[in-house]
Tab-separated table of N, CA and C in Angstrom:
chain	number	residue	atom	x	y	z
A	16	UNK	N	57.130	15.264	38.783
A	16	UNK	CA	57.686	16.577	39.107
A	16	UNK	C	58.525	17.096	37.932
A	17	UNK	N	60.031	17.101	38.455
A	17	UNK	CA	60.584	17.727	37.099
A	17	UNK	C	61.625	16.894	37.098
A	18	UNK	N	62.561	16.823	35.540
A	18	UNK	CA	63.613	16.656	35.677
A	18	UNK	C	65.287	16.117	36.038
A	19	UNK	N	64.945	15.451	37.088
A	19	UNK	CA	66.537	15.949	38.229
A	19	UNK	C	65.853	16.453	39.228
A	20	UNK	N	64.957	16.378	39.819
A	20	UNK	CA	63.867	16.706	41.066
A	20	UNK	C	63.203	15.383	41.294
A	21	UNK	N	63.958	15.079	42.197
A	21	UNK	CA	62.946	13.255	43.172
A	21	UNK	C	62.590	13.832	44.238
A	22	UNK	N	61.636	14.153	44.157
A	22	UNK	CA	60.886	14.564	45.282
A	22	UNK	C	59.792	13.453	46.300
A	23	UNK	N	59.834	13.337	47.740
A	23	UNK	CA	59.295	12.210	47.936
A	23	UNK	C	58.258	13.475	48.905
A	24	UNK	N	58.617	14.001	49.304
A	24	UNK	CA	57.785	14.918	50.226
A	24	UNK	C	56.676	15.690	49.799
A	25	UNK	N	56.162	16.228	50.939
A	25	UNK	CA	54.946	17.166	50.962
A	25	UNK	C	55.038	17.790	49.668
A	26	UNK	N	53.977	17.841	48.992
A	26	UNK	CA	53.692	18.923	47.544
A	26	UNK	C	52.786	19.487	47.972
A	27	UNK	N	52.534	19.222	48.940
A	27	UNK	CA	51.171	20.981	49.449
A	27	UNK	C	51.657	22.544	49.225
A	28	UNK	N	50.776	22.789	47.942
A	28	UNK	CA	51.090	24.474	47.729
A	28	UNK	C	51.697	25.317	49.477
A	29	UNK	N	52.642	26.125	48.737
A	29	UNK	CA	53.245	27.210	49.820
A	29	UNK	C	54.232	27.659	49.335
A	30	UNK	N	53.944	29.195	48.667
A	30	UNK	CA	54.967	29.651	48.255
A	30	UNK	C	56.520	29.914	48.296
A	31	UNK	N	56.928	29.250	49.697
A	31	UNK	CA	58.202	29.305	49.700
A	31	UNK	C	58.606	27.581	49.317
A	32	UNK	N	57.821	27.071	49.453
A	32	UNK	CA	57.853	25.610	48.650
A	32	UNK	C	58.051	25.578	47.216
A	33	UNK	N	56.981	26.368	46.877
A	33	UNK	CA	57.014	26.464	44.994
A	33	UNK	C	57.567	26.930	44.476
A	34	UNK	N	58.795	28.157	45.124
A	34	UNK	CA	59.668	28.870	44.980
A	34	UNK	C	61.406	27.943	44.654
A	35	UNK	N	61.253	26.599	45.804
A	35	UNK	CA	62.173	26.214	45.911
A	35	UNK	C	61.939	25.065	44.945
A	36	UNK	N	61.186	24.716	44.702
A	36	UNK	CA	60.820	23.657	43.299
A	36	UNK	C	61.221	24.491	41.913
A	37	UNK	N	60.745	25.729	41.770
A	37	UNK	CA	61.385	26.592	41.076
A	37	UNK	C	62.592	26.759	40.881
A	38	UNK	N	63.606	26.622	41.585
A	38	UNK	CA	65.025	27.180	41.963
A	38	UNK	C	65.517	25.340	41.320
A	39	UNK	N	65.145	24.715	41.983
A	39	UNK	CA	65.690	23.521	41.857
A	39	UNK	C	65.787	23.125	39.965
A	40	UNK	N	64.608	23.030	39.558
A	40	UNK	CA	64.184	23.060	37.774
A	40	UNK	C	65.390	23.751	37.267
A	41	UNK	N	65.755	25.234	37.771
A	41	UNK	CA	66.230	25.765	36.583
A	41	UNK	C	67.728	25.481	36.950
A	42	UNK	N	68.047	24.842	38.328
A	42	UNK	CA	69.324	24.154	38.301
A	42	UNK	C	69.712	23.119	37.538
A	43	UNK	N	68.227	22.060	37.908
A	43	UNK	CA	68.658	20.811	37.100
A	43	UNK	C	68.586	21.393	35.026
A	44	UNK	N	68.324	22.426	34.873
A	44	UNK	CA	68.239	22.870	33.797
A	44	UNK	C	69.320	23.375	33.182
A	45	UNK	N	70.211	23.801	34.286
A	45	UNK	CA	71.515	25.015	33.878
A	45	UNK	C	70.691	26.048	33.647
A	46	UNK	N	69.484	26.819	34.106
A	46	UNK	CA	69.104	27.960	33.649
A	46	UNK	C	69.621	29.035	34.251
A	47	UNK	N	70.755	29.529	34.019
A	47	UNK	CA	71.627	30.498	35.070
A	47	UNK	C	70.460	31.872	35.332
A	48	UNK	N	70.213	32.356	34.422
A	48	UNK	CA	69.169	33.722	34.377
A	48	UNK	C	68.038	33.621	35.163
A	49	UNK	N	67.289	32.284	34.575
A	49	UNK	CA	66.214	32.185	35.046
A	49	UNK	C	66.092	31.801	37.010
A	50	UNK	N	67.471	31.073	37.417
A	50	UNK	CA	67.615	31.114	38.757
A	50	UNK	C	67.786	32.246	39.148
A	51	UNK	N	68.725	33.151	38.861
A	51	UNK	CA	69.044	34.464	39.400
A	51	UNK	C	67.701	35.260	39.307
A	52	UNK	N	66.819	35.051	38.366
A	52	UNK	CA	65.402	35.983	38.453
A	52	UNK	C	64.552	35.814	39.413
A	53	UNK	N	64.698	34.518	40.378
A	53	UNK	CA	64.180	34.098	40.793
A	53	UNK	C	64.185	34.626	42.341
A	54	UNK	N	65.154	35.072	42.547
A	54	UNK	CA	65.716	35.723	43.765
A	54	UNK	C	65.224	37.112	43.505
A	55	UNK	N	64.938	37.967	45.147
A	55	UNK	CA	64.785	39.563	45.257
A	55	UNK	C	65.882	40.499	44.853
A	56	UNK	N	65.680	41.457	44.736
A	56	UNK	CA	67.362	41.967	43.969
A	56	UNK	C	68.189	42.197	45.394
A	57	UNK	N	67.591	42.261	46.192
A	57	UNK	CA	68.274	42.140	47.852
A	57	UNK	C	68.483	40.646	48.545
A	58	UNK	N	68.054	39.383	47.321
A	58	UNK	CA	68.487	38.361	48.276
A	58	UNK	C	69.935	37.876	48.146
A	59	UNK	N	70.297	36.681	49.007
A	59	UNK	CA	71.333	35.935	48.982
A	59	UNK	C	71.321	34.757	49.325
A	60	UNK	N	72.383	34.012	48.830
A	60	UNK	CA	72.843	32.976	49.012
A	60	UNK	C	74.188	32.310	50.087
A	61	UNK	N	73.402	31.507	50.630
A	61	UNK	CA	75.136	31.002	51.663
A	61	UNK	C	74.420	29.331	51.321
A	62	UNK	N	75.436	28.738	50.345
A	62	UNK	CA	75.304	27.576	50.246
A	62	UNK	C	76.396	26.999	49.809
A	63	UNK	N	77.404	26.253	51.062
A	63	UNK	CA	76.608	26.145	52.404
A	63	UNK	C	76.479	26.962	53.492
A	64	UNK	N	76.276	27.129	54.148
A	64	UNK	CA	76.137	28.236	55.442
A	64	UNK	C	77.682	28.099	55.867
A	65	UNK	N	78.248	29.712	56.108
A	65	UNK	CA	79.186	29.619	57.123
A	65	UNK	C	80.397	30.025	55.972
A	66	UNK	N	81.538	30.006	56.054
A	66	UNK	CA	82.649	29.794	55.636
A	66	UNK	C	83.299	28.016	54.830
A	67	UNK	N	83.563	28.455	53.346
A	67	UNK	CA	83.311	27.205	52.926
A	67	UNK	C	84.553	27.392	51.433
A	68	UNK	N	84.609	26.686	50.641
A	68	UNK	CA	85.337	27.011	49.555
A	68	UNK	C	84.939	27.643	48.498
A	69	UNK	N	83.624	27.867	48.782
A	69	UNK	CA	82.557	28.941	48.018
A	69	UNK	C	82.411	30.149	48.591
A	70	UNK	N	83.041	30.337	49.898
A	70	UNK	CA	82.467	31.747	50.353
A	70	UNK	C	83.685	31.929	51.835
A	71	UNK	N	85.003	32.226	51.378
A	71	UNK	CA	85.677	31.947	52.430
A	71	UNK	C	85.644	32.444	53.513
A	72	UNK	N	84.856	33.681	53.028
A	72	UNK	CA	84.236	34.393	54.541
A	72	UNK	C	82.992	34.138	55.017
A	73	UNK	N	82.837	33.669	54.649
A	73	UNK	CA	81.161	32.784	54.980
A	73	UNK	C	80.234	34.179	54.951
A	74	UNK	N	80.012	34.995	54.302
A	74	UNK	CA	79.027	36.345	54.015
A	74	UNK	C	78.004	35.843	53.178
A	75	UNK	N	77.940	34.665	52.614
A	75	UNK	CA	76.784	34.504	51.580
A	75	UNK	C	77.812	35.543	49.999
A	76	UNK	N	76.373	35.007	49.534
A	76	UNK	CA	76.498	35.696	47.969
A	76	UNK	C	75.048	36.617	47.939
A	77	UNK	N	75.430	38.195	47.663
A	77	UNK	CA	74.377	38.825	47.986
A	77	UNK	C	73.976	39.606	46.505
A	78	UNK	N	72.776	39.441	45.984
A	78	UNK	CA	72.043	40.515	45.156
A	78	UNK	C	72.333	39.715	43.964
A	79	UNK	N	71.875	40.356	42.970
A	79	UNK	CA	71.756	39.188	41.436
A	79	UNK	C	73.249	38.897	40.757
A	80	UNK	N	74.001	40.015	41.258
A	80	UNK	CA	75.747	39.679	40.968
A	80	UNK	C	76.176	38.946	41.309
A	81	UNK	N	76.187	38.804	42.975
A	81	UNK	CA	76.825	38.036	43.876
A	81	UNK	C	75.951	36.447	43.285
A	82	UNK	N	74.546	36.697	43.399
A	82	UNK	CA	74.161	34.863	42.853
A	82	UNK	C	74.267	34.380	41.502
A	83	UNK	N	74.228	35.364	40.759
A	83	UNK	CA	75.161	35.177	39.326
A	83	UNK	C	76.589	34.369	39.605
A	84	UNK	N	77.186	35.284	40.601
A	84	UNK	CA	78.547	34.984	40.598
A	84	UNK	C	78.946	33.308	41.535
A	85	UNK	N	78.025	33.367	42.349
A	85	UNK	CA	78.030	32.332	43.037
A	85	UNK	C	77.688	30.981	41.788
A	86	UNK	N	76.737	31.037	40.824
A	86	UNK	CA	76.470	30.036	39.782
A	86	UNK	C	77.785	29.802	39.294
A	87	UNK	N	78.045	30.747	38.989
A	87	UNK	CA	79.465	30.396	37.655
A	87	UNK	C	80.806	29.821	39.167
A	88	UNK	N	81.070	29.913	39.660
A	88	UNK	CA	81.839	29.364	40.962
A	88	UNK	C	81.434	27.809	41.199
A	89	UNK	N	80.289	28.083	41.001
A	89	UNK	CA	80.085	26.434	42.099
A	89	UNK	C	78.748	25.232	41.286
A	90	UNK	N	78.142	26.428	40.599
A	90	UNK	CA	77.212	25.412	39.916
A	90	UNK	C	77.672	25.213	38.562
A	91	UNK	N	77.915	26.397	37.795
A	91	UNK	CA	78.218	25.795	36.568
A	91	UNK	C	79.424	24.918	36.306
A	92	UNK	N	79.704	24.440	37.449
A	92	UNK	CA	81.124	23.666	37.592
A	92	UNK	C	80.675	22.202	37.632
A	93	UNK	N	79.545	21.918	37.697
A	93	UNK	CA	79.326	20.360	37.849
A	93	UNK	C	78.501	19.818	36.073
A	94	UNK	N	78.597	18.703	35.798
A	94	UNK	CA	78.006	18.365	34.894
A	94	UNK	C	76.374	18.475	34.645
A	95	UNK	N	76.175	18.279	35.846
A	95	UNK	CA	74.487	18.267	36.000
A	95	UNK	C	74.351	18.123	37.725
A	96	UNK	N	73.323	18.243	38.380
A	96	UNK	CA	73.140	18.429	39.542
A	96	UNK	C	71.634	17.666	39.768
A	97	UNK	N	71.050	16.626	40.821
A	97	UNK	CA	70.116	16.356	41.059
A	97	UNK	C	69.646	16.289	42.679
A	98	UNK	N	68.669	16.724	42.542
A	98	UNK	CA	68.126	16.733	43.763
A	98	UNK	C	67.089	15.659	44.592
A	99	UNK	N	67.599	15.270	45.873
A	99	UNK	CA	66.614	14.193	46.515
A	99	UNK	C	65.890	14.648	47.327
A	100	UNK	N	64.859	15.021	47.605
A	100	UNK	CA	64.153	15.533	48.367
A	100	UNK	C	63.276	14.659	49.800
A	101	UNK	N	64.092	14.270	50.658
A	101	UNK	CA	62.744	13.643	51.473
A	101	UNK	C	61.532	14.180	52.194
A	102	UNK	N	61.884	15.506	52.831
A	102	UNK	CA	60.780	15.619	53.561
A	102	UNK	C	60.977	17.292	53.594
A	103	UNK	N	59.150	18.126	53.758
A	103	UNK	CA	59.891	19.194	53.393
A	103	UNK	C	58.427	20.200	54.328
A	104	UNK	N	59.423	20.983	55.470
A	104	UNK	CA	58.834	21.408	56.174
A	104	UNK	C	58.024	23.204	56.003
A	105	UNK	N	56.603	23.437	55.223
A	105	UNK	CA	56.833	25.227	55.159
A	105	UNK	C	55.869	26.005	56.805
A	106	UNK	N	56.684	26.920	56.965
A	106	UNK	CA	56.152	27.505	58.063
A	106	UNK	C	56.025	29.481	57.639
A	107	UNK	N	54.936	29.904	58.229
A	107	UNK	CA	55.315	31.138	57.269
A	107	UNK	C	55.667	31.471	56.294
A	108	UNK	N	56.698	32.272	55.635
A	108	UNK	CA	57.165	32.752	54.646
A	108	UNK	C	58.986	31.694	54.162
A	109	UNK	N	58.998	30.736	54.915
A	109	UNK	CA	59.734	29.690	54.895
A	109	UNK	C	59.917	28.312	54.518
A	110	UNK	N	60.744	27.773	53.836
A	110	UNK	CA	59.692	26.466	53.836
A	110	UNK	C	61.537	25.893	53.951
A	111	UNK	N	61.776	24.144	54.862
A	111	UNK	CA	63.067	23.720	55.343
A	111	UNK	C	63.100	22.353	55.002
A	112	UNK	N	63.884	22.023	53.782
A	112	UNK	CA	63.753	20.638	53.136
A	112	UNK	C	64.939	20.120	52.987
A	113	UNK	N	64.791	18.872	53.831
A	113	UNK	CA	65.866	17.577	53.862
A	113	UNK	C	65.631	16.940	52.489
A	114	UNK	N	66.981	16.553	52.569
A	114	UNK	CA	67.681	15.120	51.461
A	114	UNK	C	68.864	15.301	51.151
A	115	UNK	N	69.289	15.212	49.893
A	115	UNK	CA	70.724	15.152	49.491
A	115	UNK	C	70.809	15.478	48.203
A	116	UNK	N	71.876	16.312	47.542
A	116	UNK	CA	71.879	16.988	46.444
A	116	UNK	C	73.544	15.531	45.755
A	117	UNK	N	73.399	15.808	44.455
A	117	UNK	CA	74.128	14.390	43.799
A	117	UNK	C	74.410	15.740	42.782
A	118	UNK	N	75.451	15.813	42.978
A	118	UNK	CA	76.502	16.765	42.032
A	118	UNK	C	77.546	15.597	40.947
A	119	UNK	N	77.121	15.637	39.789
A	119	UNK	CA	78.010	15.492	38.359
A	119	UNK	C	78.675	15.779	38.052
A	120	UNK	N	80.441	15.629	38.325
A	120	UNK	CA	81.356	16.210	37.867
A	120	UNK	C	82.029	16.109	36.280
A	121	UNK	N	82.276	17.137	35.819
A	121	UNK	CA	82.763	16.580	33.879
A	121	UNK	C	83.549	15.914	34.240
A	122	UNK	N	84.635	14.937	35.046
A	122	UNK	CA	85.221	13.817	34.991
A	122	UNK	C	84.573	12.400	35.251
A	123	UNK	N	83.627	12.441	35.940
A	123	UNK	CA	81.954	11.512	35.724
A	123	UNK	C	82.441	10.962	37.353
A	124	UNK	N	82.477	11.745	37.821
A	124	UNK	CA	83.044	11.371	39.371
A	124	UNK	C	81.604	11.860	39.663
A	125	UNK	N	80.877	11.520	40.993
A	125	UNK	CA	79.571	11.974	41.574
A	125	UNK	C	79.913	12.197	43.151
A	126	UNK	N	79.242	12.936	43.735
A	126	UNK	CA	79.575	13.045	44.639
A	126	UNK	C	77.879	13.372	45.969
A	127	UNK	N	77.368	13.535	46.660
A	127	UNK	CA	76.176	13.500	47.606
A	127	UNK	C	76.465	14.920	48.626
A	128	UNK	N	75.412	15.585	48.435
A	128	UNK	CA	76.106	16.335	50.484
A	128	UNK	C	74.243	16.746	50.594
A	129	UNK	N	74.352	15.890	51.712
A	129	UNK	CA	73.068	15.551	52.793
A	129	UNK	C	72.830	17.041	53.083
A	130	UNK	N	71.741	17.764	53.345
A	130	UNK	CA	71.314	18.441	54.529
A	130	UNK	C	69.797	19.472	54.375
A	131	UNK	N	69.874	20.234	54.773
A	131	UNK	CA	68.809	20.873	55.246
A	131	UNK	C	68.811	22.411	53.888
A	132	UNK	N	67.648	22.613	53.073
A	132	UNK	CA	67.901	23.444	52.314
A	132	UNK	C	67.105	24.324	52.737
A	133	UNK	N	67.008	25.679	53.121
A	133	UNK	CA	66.055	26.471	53.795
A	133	UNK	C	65.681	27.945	52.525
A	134	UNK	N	64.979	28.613	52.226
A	134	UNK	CA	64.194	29.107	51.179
A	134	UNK	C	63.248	30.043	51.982
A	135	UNK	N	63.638	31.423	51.809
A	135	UNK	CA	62.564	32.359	52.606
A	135	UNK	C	62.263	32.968	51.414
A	136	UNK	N	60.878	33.323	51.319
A	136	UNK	CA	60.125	34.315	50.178
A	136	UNK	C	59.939	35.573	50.769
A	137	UNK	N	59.856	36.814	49.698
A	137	UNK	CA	58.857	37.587	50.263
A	137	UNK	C	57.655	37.801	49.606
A	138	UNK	N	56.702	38.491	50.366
A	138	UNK	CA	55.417	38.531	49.501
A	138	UNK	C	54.935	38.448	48.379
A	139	UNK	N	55.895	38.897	47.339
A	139	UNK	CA	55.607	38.446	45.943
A	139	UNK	C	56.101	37.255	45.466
A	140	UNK	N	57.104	36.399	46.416
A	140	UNK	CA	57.157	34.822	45.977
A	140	UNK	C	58.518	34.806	45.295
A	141	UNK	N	59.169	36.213	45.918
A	141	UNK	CA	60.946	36.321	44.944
A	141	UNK	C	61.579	35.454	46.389
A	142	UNK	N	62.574	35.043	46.163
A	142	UNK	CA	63.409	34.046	47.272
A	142	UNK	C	64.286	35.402	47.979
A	143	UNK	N	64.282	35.697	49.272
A	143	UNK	CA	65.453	36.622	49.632
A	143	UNK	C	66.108	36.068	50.146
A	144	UNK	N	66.300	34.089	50.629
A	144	UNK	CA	67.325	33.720	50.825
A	144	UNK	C	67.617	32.685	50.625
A	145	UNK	N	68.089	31.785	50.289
A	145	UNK	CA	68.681	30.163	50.150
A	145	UNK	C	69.973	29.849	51.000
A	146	UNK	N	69.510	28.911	52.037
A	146	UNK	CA	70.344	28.737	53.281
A	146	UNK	C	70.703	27.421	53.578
A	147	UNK	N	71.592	26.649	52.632
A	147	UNK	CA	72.243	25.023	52.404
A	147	UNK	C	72.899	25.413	53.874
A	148	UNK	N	72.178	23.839	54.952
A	148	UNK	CA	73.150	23.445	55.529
A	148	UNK	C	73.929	22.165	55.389
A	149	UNK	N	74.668	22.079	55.204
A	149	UNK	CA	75.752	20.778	54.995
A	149	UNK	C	77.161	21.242	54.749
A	150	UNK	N	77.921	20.069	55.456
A	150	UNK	CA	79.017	19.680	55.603
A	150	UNK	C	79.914	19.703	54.057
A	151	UNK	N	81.004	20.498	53.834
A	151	UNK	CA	81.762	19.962	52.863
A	151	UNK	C	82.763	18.607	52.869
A	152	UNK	N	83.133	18.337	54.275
A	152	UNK	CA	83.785	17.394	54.134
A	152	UNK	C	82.917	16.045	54.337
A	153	UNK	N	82.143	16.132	54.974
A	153	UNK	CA	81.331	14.877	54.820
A	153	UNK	C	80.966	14.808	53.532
A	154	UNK	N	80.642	15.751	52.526
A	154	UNK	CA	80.298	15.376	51.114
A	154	UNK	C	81.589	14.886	50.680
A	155	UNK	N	82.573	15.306	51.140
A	155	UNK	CA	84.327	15.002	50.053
A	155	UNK	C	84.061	13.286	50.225
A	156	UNK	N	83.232	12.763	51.484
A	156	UNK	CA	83.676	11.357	51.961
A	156	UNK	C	82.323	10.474	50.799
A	157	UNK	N	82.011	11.265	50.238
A	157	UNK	CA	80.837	10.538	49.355
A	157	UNK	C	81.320	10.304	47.683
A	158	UNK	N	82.681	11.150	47.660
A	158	UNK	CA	83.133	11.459	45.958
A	158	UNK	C	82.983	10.029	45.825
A	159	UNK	N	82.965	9.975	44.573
A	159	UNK	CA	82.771	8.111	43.829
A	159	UNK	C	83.692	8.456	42.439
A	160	UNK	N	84.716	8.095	42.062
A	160	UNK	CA	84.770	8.133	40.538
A	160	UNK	C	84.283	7.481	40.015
A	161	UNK	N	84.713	8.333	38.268
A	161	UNK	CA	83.953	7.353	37.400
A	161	UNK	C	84.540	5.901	36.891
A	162	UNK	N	83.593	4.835	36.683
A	162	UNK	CA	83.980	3.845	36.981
A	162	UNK	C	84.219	3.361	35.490
């Protein structure tokens, strides 16, 4: 596959699948642009869903500003980012994939947060939404420093 992408699941073409294999690359890449292109100019982001230290009102991050802005907040803050993929469900214009994301902190601390990553396309295969469910504090209970 790619990268910083362990993927153990389904690779059966489906565009909201290949979309999210997409998204994932240019994370494990730092490709800030190339993620944000990747999205509709009407999509958004709530990752994680809800009200969180990324989004205290839990509204998501909406349109190429808001997921611009959401990168520089929360992604470009880790050293590197990898993704575990176990199993990965597409239905329609949707596709809903378990595992656990392993965030790199520049103090070499690592940290895990388990859950459900959800990815809606629209017809041309732009993402109009990315919908992380997981826990922040169950991830706080995974920090590891560096040793």
């Amino acid at each position: 596959m790619v990268d910083g992408v362990h993927w153990s699941a389904s690779a059966e073409p489906h565009p909201a699948r290949d979309a999210a294999l997409k998204s994932m690359s240019a994370v494990t890449r730092g490709e800030k642009d190339e993620w944000v292109a990747l999205f509709a100019p009407d999509g958004f982001v709530e990752d994680p869903v809800g009200p969180s230290v990324f989004d205290p009102e839990g509204r998501g991050h909406h349109g190429h500003e808001g997921i611009a802005a959401f990168w520089d907040l929360a992604i470009a803050q880790a050293e590197r980012i990898e993704f575990h993929i176990q199993d990965s469900f597409a239905a329609g214009s949707e596709v809903a994939n378990t595992g656990h994301i392993t965030t790199f902190l520049p103090d070499g601390s690592t940290m895990d947060a388990e859950g459900v990553f959800v990815y809606h396309v629209d017809e041309s295969g732009l993402i109009r939404s990315m919908r992380a469910f997981w826990e922040f504090d169950r991830a706080m209970k995974t920090l590891r420093t560096a040793e």
